[in-house]
Amino acid sequence: MIKNSVALNKLDSKLVMAHMYVAFISLFIGGLMGLLQTLVRSGTLVLPFGISYYQLLTVHGVILALVLTTFFIIGFQFALMSKTVGMSDKQRDSAWFGFWIMLFGTVTTAITILLGKANVLYTFYAPLKAYPTFYIGLALVVVGSWIGCFTNFRQLYVWKKKHPGEKSPLLAFMVVINMLLWFIATLGVAATVIIQLIPWSLGMVDTVNVLVSRTLFWYFGHPLVYFWLLPAYMAWYAIIPKIIGGKIFSDSLARLAFVLFLMFSIPVGFHHQLTEPGIDPVWKFIQVVLTFMVIIPSLLTAFSMFATFEVTGRSKGYTGLFGWLKGLPWKDVRFFAPMVGMITFIPAGTGGIINASNQMNQVVHNTIWVTGHFHLTVGTTVILTFFGISYWLIPSLTGRKLTKKINTLGMIQTIVWAFGMSIMSGSMHIAGLLGAPRRSSYSTYGGSEQATEWIGYQIAQAIGGSILFIGIILMVYIFFYMVFAAPKGQEEFPIAEVSEDAEPTPKFLENWKLWIGITVALILFAYTIPFLDIIHHSPPGSPGFDKIIR
Amino acid sequence: MHLHKYEKIWLTFGIGSLILFLTVIGIGAFYKGSQPPSHLATIDPQNVEAHEAFREENLGLRKVGDNEYIVSVVASAFNYDLGKDEEGNAIREIRIPVGSTVLFQVTTKDVIHGFEIAGTNVNMMVEPGYINSLETVMDKPGTYTLICNEYCGSGHHFMATKVEVFEP
Ligand code: HEM
Ligand SMILES: [Cu+2]
Ligand SMILES: [Cu+2]
C-alpha cells in the first residue's frame, strides 16, 4: 500500500515543480492576453504600438492550450508515477531532458510570436506561413513530450517486472493510457510540421498540400482535448474519493473508461472538418458516429462519480434521496474546485454533442459559440480541476501546508472563475448563435445591422473576462504563496483506495497489445480510405502567404 | 466484468438515446440529403479564372431558372469578389429575391477563408485548391451579413459583404 502521508522525495518534487512554474507563469501571461482580447473585441481598447489583435490571440492560444496544459499535465503525471511506481535516477534524468527540450521549444516559438513573425494562431493553418522557428519550436515541444511519454512507459514497465502478476496501480495505468493517446495523436501533428511545414517555411519546397496538413492537424486536434481531460478524470476517479473520505467505486470501470477514451478519441478528427470541401461526407459521418462513442465512457464516469459521492455521503450517516449531498466536504477547496468543474461539464459536454452533430455543425461552426464551448471544457472543467489538484500538490511538493486562509481564498477563486466564465462563455454562446464569428478583432463588418446586435454580447464578454482575470490574479497569488510563503509542514498526497465491495479487476483490462491493436485498427479504418482519397485527388499545392499576417 | 444494476439501467438508457440520436442524424444526411458542405471538385488556386464558374463575367449572382440562382464567389484576403457591374465597378452586395433557391459556389485564390451568412445556415470553409458549394432557399427577407469566419490575416475582420433578401 502506498503511504499517503509521505510526499515525493526532494528530487522528484523539484522535477514536478519545474513544470508547475512554467504552467502558472503561462496562466498569467495567457490570462492577460485573454483580458486584452475581450477589451479589444468590445471596442473598449485599441492596442498601442501597432500590436495586432491576432498576435495576442496567437499568444493566448499557444500559451494556454499548448504550453500551460502540456507542462501541467506532464508534471502532474510525473508526480503520480513517482508516487505509485517510483522513479529511478536514470528515469529522472530523462524526464529533465524532456523538460528542457520542451522549454527550449516553447521559448523559441514564443520569441518568434513576440517578434510578430507568427501571427498564425495556435492552429497555424497553412498556407498562412510563419517564420520557420515557430514550427521548429513547436516540434521541439512535441519531441520533448515524447521523452516524457517513454519515461512514463519505462517506469511502469520496470515496476511490472518487479511485481510479476500484480495489476498495475490505477493511477499509473491511467497515466500510461494518456501518454499512449498523446504519443499516437502527436504523430499526426509532428508529421505535418516536420515533413510539410518546416521544409516549406524554410523555402526548401514551394508549395504545401493544405488539406493533407489540416487533416493531419485535426487527427491530433481532437485527442488533444482528451489529453487535457484525462488528467482531470484521474483526479476525479482516484484522488477525490480520498479527499471526501470515500473509496473508489470500481477499479475496473475506471480502467475500462480510460481504455474506451483511448480507442475513441483519435479516429474522429473529421468532426472538426465537417464543413470542408474535399472530404467525402460518408467518411465524415462515419467519424461522427465514432465521435459519439466517447459518450459511453463519459456516462460511465458520471455514474462512477455520483456513485462515489452518494456512497460516501450515506456512509457518513446522511440519508434521503439527495440528503447525502450534505455529506460532501463543500468547504474543502480540494473538493469544491474540481466539483464545480465537474458540474460545468454537463453544459460543456452537451455543447460538444451539438458541435459534433454532422449537419448541425453548420449552425455554429467558427462562430464565437465554439469559443464559448471550449472555455467551459478546457477553460473551466479542466482548469478548475487542475487548480483543485494544485491546492494539495504544490504544498506537498514544497513541504508546506494548505492553510485555512488559502483554502478560503481558493473557494473565492473558484466562485469568481465560475461566475466570470458563466458571463463570458454564456454571452459567447448566445452571440455565436446570432452568427458572430470567432477569431475576429473589433469590427462593424461594413456597418452591418446584425453586428450591432452582437456588440452588447461582446461587452458582456469583456465584463466576464475582467472578472476572470481577477480569478487569474488570485490563482497566481495562491500558487506563489503555496510555493514560498505558506507555513512549513506536511500536506497529504491523497490517493484513494478501491472499495471493498468492488469486484476484482479482470486481467484483460491490462492487455496493452489488445488495446493498442484495437486503437490502431480503428484509426486505420477511419482514416485510410479518406486520406488516400485526399492525396489521390490533390489539387495543385499552395505557396506560402506571410505578408498578409503582418 | 460486473456492472451495478443501476449502472446497467443508466447505460442502457444512455446508449439507447445515442443510437436514436445517430439514427436521426443519419436519416437527415442520407435519406433527406442534408449533408454538410463537402464539395469534392478541385481547382488550381493560382489560376482560378481558368475555371468556367469563376471567370470574371460569371462572378456574383446569376439567374439560372425560375427562382433559381447561382452565386459564384472568389475569396481572397480580405475580400469576396462578386464581379463587376455595367460601369466596371466592383459589386459590393448580393441581392436575392425572397424564396429563391440559391447555389453558392466559392473558392479562394490565397489562404483559407470562411463563408458564413450570419443568421442563416449558410456556413462553409473555403480552401485553396477546392471549390465548396452549398444550396439553400433564402426564405426570410432581410439584410444579412456575409462574413469570413476563418482567420485569414491582419484584415480578416474587415472581410464582410451585405446580402439583401428582398420582397420583389
Ligand atoms: C482570463 C481568462 C480568459 C479570458 C478572458 C479569455 C478570453 C478569450 C477570448 C475573448 C477568446 C476569443 C478570441 C477570438 O476568437 O477572437 C479566447 C480564445 C481562446 N482561449 Fe481564452 N480566455 C481566458 C482563459 C482561457 C483558458 C484558461 C484557456 C485554456 C486553458 C483558454 C483557451 C483559449 C483558446 C484555445 C482560444 C482559441 C484561440 C484561437 O481561436 O486561436 N482561454 N479566449
Ligand atoms: Cu473534437
Ligand atoms: Cu478571414
XYZ file of N, CA and C in Angstrom, chain A residues 249-416:
504
model
N -15.149 3.714 -6.460
C -16.336 2.895 -6.648
C -15.995 1.578 -7.317
N -15.232 1.641 -8.403
C -14.859 0.406 -9.088
C -13.591 0.622 -9.895
N -12.575 -0.167 -9.575
C -11.303 -0.074 -10.268
C -11.460 -0.475 -11.734
N -12.246 -1.527 -11.989
C -12.335 -1.995 -13.372
C -13.106 -1.023 -14.255
N -14.156 -0.383 -13.710
C -14.891 0.583 -14.526
C -14.011 1.766 -14.881
N -13.196 2.193 -13.926
C -12.293 3.310 -14.182
C -11.340 2.950 -15.319
N -10.768 1.746 -15.237
C -9.835 1.339 -16.297
C -10.547 1.200 -17.638
N -11.744 0.625 -17.596
C -12.495 0.448 -18.832
C -12.763 1.802 -19.494
N -13.169 2.795 -18.679
C -13.445 4.120 -19.237
C -12.197 4.665 -19.930
N -11.050 4.538 -19.290
C -9.826 5.074 -19.888
C -9.476 4.356 -21.195
N -9.671 3.047 -21.206
C -9.386 2.302 -22.427
C -10.307 2.777 -23.559
N -11.584 2.997 -23.231
C -12.520 3.452 -24.265
C -12.147 4.845 -24.772
N -11.676 5.710 -23.853
C -11.237 7.032 -24.292
C -10.059 6.917 -25.253
N -9.150 6.004 -24.952
C -8.004 5.817 -25.844
C -8.489 5.407 -27.239
N -9.453 4.482 -27.277
C -9.875 3.956 -28.569
C -10.688 4.968 -29.376
N -11.529 5.745 -28.692
C -12.490 6.559 -29.442
C -12.160 8.042 -29.504
N -10.992 8.442 -29.023
C -10.726 9.874 -29.133
C -9.875 10.207 -30.352
N -9.319 9.200 -31.028
C -8.430 9.539 -32.141
C -9.097 9.446 -33.522
N -9.856 8.372 -33.817
C -10.313 8.265 -35.214
C -11.512 9.167 -35.512
N -11.455 10.422 -35.072
C -12.654 11.264 -35.103
C -12.388 12.697 -35.570
N -11.159 12.968 -36.051
C -10.780 14.355 -36.349
C -11.670 15.061 -37.364
N -12.355 14.308 -38.226
C -13.199 14.945 -39.244
C -14.322 15.779 -38.644
N -14.673 15.533 -37.374
C -15.755 16.364 -36.852
C -15.327 17.827 -36.688
N -14.030 18.096 -36.858
C -13.585 19.497 -36.916
C -13.527 19.986 -38.357
N -13.794 19.093 -39.297
C -13.657 19.456 -40.711
C -14.977 19.240 -41.442
N -16.076 19.296 -40.675
C -17.366 18.923 -41.268
C -17.770 19.810 -42.427
N -17.438 21.104 -42.388
C -17.914 21.975 -43.464
C -16.843 22.189 -44.541
N -15.855 21.289 -44.579
C -14.761 21.479 -45.536
C -15.005 20.769 -46.858
N -14.519 21.373 -47.949
C -14.571 20.691 -49.237
C -13.513 19.596 -49.281
N -13.664 18.679 -50.239
C -12.590 17.714 -50.482
C -12.624 16.470 -49.620
N -13.603 16.381 -48.694
C -13.704 15.175 -47.871
C -15.088 14.570 -48.089
N -15.105 13.293 -48.382
C -16.359 12.606 -48.671
C -17.284 12.628 -47.446
N -18.542 13.074 -47.633
C -19.443 13.183 -46.473
C -19.744 11.846 -45.795
N -19.590 10.731 -46.530
C -19.815 9.428 -45.892
C -18.776 9.208 -44.801
N -17.532 9.543 -45.104
C -16.474 9.373 -44.098
C -16.622 10.370 -42.958
N -17.127 11.543 -43.290
C -17.413 12.488 -42.208
C -18.419 11.861 -41.248
N -19.446 11.267 -41.830
C -20.492 10.672 -40.978
C -19.937 9.519 -40.144
N -19.105 8.698 -40.766
C -18.525 7.569 -40.013
C -17.737 8.093 -38.815
N -16.964 9.140 -39.025
C -16.195 9.678 -37.898
C -17.094 10.356 -36.865
N -18.226 10.899 -37.326
C -19.183 11.456 -36.367
C -19.700 10.343 -35.449
N -20.026 9.196 -36.053
C -20.507 8.071 -35.238
C -19.433 7.663 -34.226
N -18.192 7.557 -34.692
C -17.109 7.188 -33.772
C -16.938 8.243 -32.671
N -17.124 9.515 -33.053
C -17.009 10.595 -32.064
C -17.971 10.354 -30.911
N -19.193 9.971 -31.279
C -20.222 9.833 -30.247
C -19.989 8.639 -29.334
N -19.089 7.734 -29.742
C -18.790 6.605 -28.857
C -18.161 7.054 -27.547
N -17.500 8.213 -27.535
C -16.917 8.647 -26.246
C -18.003 8.989 -25.238
N -19.245 9.055 -25.699
C -20.312 9.294 -24.738
C -20.394 8.125 -23.752
N -20.058 6.929 -24.217
C -20.185 5.767 -23.323
C -19.230 5.868 -22.117
N -17.916 6.053 -22.339
C -17.080 6.231 -21.140
C -17.445 7.483 -20.339
N -18.006 8.494 -21.010
C -18.411 9.677 -20.248
C -19.560 9.335 -19.312
N -20.499 8.519 -19.817
C -21.605 8.098 -18.957
C -21.093 7.235 -17.802
N -20.134 6.348 -18.108
C -19.532 5.521 -17.056
C -18.929 6.406 -15.968
N -18.232 7.441 -16.425
C -17.568 8.331 -15.471
C -18.596 9.052 -14.610
N -19.623 9.596 -15.254
C -20.644 10.315 -14.493
C -21.238 9.388 -13.438
N -21.526 8.152 -13.830
C -22.125 7.210 -12.886
C -21.178 6.931 -11.724
N -19.936 6.639 -12.051
C -18.964 6.318 -11.007
C -18.803 7.466 -10.020
N -18.735 8.691 -10.548
C -18.521 9.840 -9.672
C -19.681 9.978 -8.705
N -20.894 9.981 -9.274
C -22.025 10.203 -8.380
C -22.250 9.012 -7.458
N -21.890 7.816 -7.912
C -21.977 6.666 -7.012
C -21.022 6.854 -5.829
N -19.803 7.273 -6.128
C -18.836 7.517 -5.048
C -19.366 8.561 -4.072
N -19.915 9.646 -4.631
C -20.416 10.718 -3.764
C -21.544 10.199 -2.879
N -22.467 9.458 -3.488
C -23.625 9.012 -2.722
C -23.213 8.006 -1.649
N -22.378 7.030 -2.055
C -21.951 6.014 -1.087
C -21.238 6.686 0.089
N -20.379 7.644 -0.237
C -19.629 8.325 0.825
C -20.566 9.114 1.727
N -21.487 9.876 1.113
C -22.437 10.675 1.907
C -23.246 9.786 2.835
N -23.726 8.677 2.299
C -24.554 7.787 3.114
C -23.737 7.135 4.228
N -22.479 6.800 3.903
C -21.661 6.144 4.931
C -21.408 7.094 6.099
N -21.570 8.387 5.846
C -21.405 9.335 6.942
C -22.719 9.565 7.662
N -23.742 8.809 7.290
C -24.991 8.874 8.031
C -26.028 9.812 7.442
N -25.758 10.387 6.277
C -26.762 11.256 5.658
C -27.696 10.406 4.811
N -28.999 10.638 4.963
C -29.954 9.804 4.237
C -30.832 10.664 3.324
N -31.822 10.029 2.751
C -32.751 10.752 1.887
C -32.278 10.715 0.450
N -33.207 11.076 -0.455
C -32.906 10.979 -1.873
C -31.667 11.807 -2.231
N -31.616 13.041 -1.715
C -30.464 13.889 -2.004
C -29.717 14.316 -0.748
N -30.154 13.789 0.377
C -29.546 14.186 1.655
C -28.052 13.908 1.708
N -27.610 12.863 1.011
C -26.186 12.502 1.041
C -25.285 13.611 0.507
N -25.869 14.533 -0.265
C -25.064 15.660 -0.770
C -24.449 16.449 0.381
N -25.179 16.437 1.535
C -24.667 17.181 2.694
C -23.415 16.526 3.268
N -23.219 15.272 2.940
C -22.050 14.572 3.470
C -20.765 14.898 2.724
N -20.852 15.768 1.715
C -19.650 16.080 0.947
C -18.965 17.328 1.513
N -17.638 17.363 1.455
C -16.893 18.472 2.077
C -16.895 19.731 1.207
N -18.017 20.402 1.151
C -18.166 21.557 0.263
C -17.197 22.676 0.610
N -16.710 22.680 1.853
C -15.832 23.795 2.235
C -14.355 23.465 2.047
N -14.073 22.293 1.476
C -12.691 21.922 1.204
C -12.417 22.215 -0.273
N -11.542 23.185 -0.513
C -11.332 23.639 -1.891
C -10.787 22.506 -2.775
N -10.094 21.538 -2.176
C -9.566 20.412 -2.962
C -10.699 19.594 -3.569
N -11.876 19.670 -2.933
C -13.070 19.035 -3.489
C -13.919 20.035 -4.275
N -14.072 21.224 -3.706
C -15.009 22.184 -4.275
C -14.628 22.606 -5.705
N -13.345 22.932 -5.907
C -12.936 23.411 -7.239
C -13.170 22.346 -8.323
N -12.683 21.108 -8.121
C -12.971 20.106 -9.160
C -14.454 19.800 -9.303
N -15.192 19.896 -8.211
C -16.629 19.616 -8.278
C -17.334 20.645 -9.151
N -16.966 21.920 -8.999
C -17.549 22.946 -9.866
C -17.163 22.653 -11.324
N -15.927 22.207 -11.504
C -15.500 21.818 -12.848
C -16.355 20.687 -13.402
N -16.606 19.710 -12.541
C -17.404 18.550 -12.947
C -18.821 18.961 -13.345
N -19.417 19.820 -12.544
C -20.786 20.266 -12.843
C -20.797 21.029 -14.168
N -19.745 21.832 -14.386
C -19.652 22.579 -15.644
C -19.614 21.648 -16.844
N -19.129 20.422 -16.614
C -19.003 19.516 -17.751
C -20.363 19.096 -18.304
N -21.416 19.284 -17.537
C -22.743 18.917 -18.053
C -23.131 19.831 -19.231
N -23.180 21.174 -19.044
C -23.437 22.007 -20.230
C -22.314 21.931 -21.267
N -21.074 21.799 -20.799
C -19.939 21.781 -21.735
C -20.029 20.577 -22.668
N -20.324 19.406 -22.087
C -20.427 18.197 -22.894
C -21.614 18.266 -23.840
N -22.720 18.840 -23.356
C -23.894 18.993 -24.213
C -23.551 19.840 -25.434
N -22.834 20.926 -25.202
C -22.403 21.773 -26.320
C -21.553 20.992 -27.302
N -20.690 20.127 -26.769
C -19.832 19.322 -27.633
C -20.641 18.405 -28.527
N -21.716 17.837 -27.963
C -22.579 16.955 -28.759
C -23.211 17.748 -29.902
N -23.623 18.968 -29.594
C -24.199 19.817 -30.646
C -23.165 20.074 -31.739
N -21.965 20.471 -31.329
C -20.928 20.795 -32.321
C -20.637 19.631 -33.266
N -20.641 18.422 -32.704
C -20.215 17.268 -33.496
C -21.344 16.669 -34.317
N -22.546 17.261 -34.239
C -23.707 16.640 -34.871
C -23.790 16.867 -36.376
N -22.775 16.412 -37.086
C -22.795 16.389 -38.543
C -23.334 17.687 -39.147
N -24.550 17.667 -39.707
C -25.038 18.865 -40.393
C -25.331 20.024 -39.441
N -25.597 19.732 -38.170
C -25.886 20.811 -37.221
C -24.660 21.688 -36.980
N -23.485 21.130 -37.257
C -22.248 21.888 -37.085
C -22.264 23.199 -37.869
N -22.981 23.184 -39.014
C -23.068 24.387 -39.840
C -23.638 25.591 -39.092
N -24.472 25.323 -38.116
C -25.111 26.427 -37.388
C -24.078 27.169 -36.541
N -23.097 26.433 -36.027
C -22.190 27.049 -35.054
C -20.736 27.126 -35.521
N -20.411 26.433 -36.603
C -19.009 26.335 -36.992
C -18.329 27.703 -37.100
N -17.183 27.829 -36.412
C -16.380 29.058 -36.442
C -17.118 30.306 -35.974
N -18.220 30.121 -35.288
C -18.802 31.275 -34.607
C -18.209 31.303 -33.200
N -18.466 32.386 -32.488
C -17.887 32.519 -31.154
C -18.548 31.547 -30.164
N -19.618 30.890 -30.594
C -20.199 29.795 -29.800
C -19.130 28.758 -29.447
N -18.300 28.438 -30.471
C -17.283 27.406 -30.271
C -16.288 27.846 -29.193
N -15.915 29.111 -29.232
C -15.014 29.638 -28.211
C -15.674 29.547 -26.834
N -16.965 29.851 -26.795
C -17.709 29.701 -25.540
C -17.680 28.255 -25.067
N -17.807 27.330 -26.013
C -17.798 25.907 -25.674
C -16.489 25.486 -25.006
N -15.344 25.820 -25.641
C -14.126 25.267 -25.033
C -13.622 26.074 -23.848
N -14.185 27.265 -23.618
C -13.865 27.891 -22.330
C -14.610 27.202 -21.194
N -15.669 26.462 -21.518
C -16.294 25.626 -20.485
C -15.513 24.328 -20.296
N -15.163 23.668 -21.407
C -14.494 22.371 -21.262
C -13.088 22.546 -20.690
N -12.178 23.081 -21.529
C -10.807 23.196 -21.023
C -10.676 24.377 -20.068
N -11.367 25.478 -20.389
C -11.210 26.697 -19.590
C -11.904 26.657 -18.247
N -12.764 25.685 -18.009
C -13.384 25.595 -16.686
C -13.248 24.182 -16.113
N -13.864 23.195 -16.767
C -13.797 21.835 -16.216
C -12.353 21.413 -15.950
N -11.527 21.498 -16.986
C -10.149 21.029 -16.842
C -9.357 21.958 -15.919
N -9.463 23.256 -16.170
C -8.573 24.159 -15.437
C -8.966 24.203 -13.952
N -10.242 24.175 -13.638
C -10.624 24.183 -12.216
C -10.188 22.891 -11.531
N -10.215 21.779 -12.272
C -9.698 20.537 -11.676
C -8.191 20.654 -11.460
N -7.493 21.257 -12.413
C -6.044 21.446 -12.236
C -5.779 22.346 -11.017
N -6.587 23.396 -10.872
C -6.425 24.240 -9.682
C -6.683 23.397 -8.430
N -7.742 22.588 -8.489
C -8.079 21.734 -7.351
C -6.931 20.800 -6.989
N -6.230 20.312 -8.005
C -5.059 19.454 -7.767
C -3.939 20.273 -7.124
N -3.761 21.503 -7.637
C -2.649 22.330 -7.153
C -2.727 22.596 -5.656
N -3.956 22.720 -5.130
C -4.099 23.080 -3.708
C -3.451 22.055 -2.783
N -3.372 20.779 -3.205
C -2.631 19.836 -2.356
C -1.276 19.468 -2.939
N -1.189 19.474 -4.311
C 0.064 19.028 -4.920
C 1.213 19.994 -4.615
N 0.948 21.287 -4.804
C 2.042 22.257 -4.637
C 2.570 22.227 -3.194
N 1.700 22.384 -2.160
C 2.264 22.339 -0.807
C 2.927 21.004 -0.490
N 2.380 19.911 -1.003
C 3.022 18.642 -0.661
C 4.402 18.536 -1.324
N 4.577 19.228 -2.445
C 5.889 19.202 -3.099
C 6.876 20.152 -2.439
N 6.346 21.290 -1.937
C 7.250 22.291 -1.376
C 7.392 22.125 0.136
N 6.752 21.090 0.698
C 6.858 20.865 2.138
C 6.183 21.952 2.951
N 5.015 22.375 2.478
C 4.263 23.389 3.205
C 2.837 22.907 3.430
N 2.035 23.764 4.072
C 0.651 23.389 4.384
C -0.314 24.238 3.574
N -1.431 23.626 3.231
C -2.546 24.397 2.679
C -3.251 25.014 3.878
N -3.113 26.331 4.049
C -3.683 26.961 5.253
C -5.176 27.208 5.066
N -5.827 27.514 6.194
C -7.256 27.843 6.155
C -7.499 29.039 5.256
N -6.595 30.021 5.398
C -6.754 31.244 4.632
C -6.703 30.954 3.129
N -5.737 30.129 2.726
C -5.613 29.819 1.303
C -6.798 28.975 0.851
N -7.255 28.103 1.737
C -8.442 27.321 1.407
C -9.618 28.256 1.084
N -9.815 29.250 1.950
C -10.910 30.203 1.725
C -10.691 30.994 0.444
N -9.451 31.443 0.255
C -9.153 32.208 -0.952
C -9.396 31.353 -2.203
N -9.065 30.095 -2.103
C -9.299 29.168 -3.210
C -10.787 29.016 -3.500
N -11.587 28.954 -2.421
C -13.043 28.872 -2.615
C -13.529 30.114 -3.365
N -13.007 31.287 -2.931
C -13.404 32.536 -3.593
C -12.957 32.490 -5.056
N -11.724 32.036 -5.271
C -11.196 31.935 -6.640
C -12.132 31.100 -7.514
N -12.555 29.965 -6.979
C -13.430 29.074 -7.749
C -14.737 29.775 -8.108
N -15.305 30.474 -7.118
C -16.587 31.145 -7.364
C -16.412 32.275 -8.377
N -15.332 33.045 -8.215
C -15.057 34.133 -9.160
C -14.926 33.563 -10.578
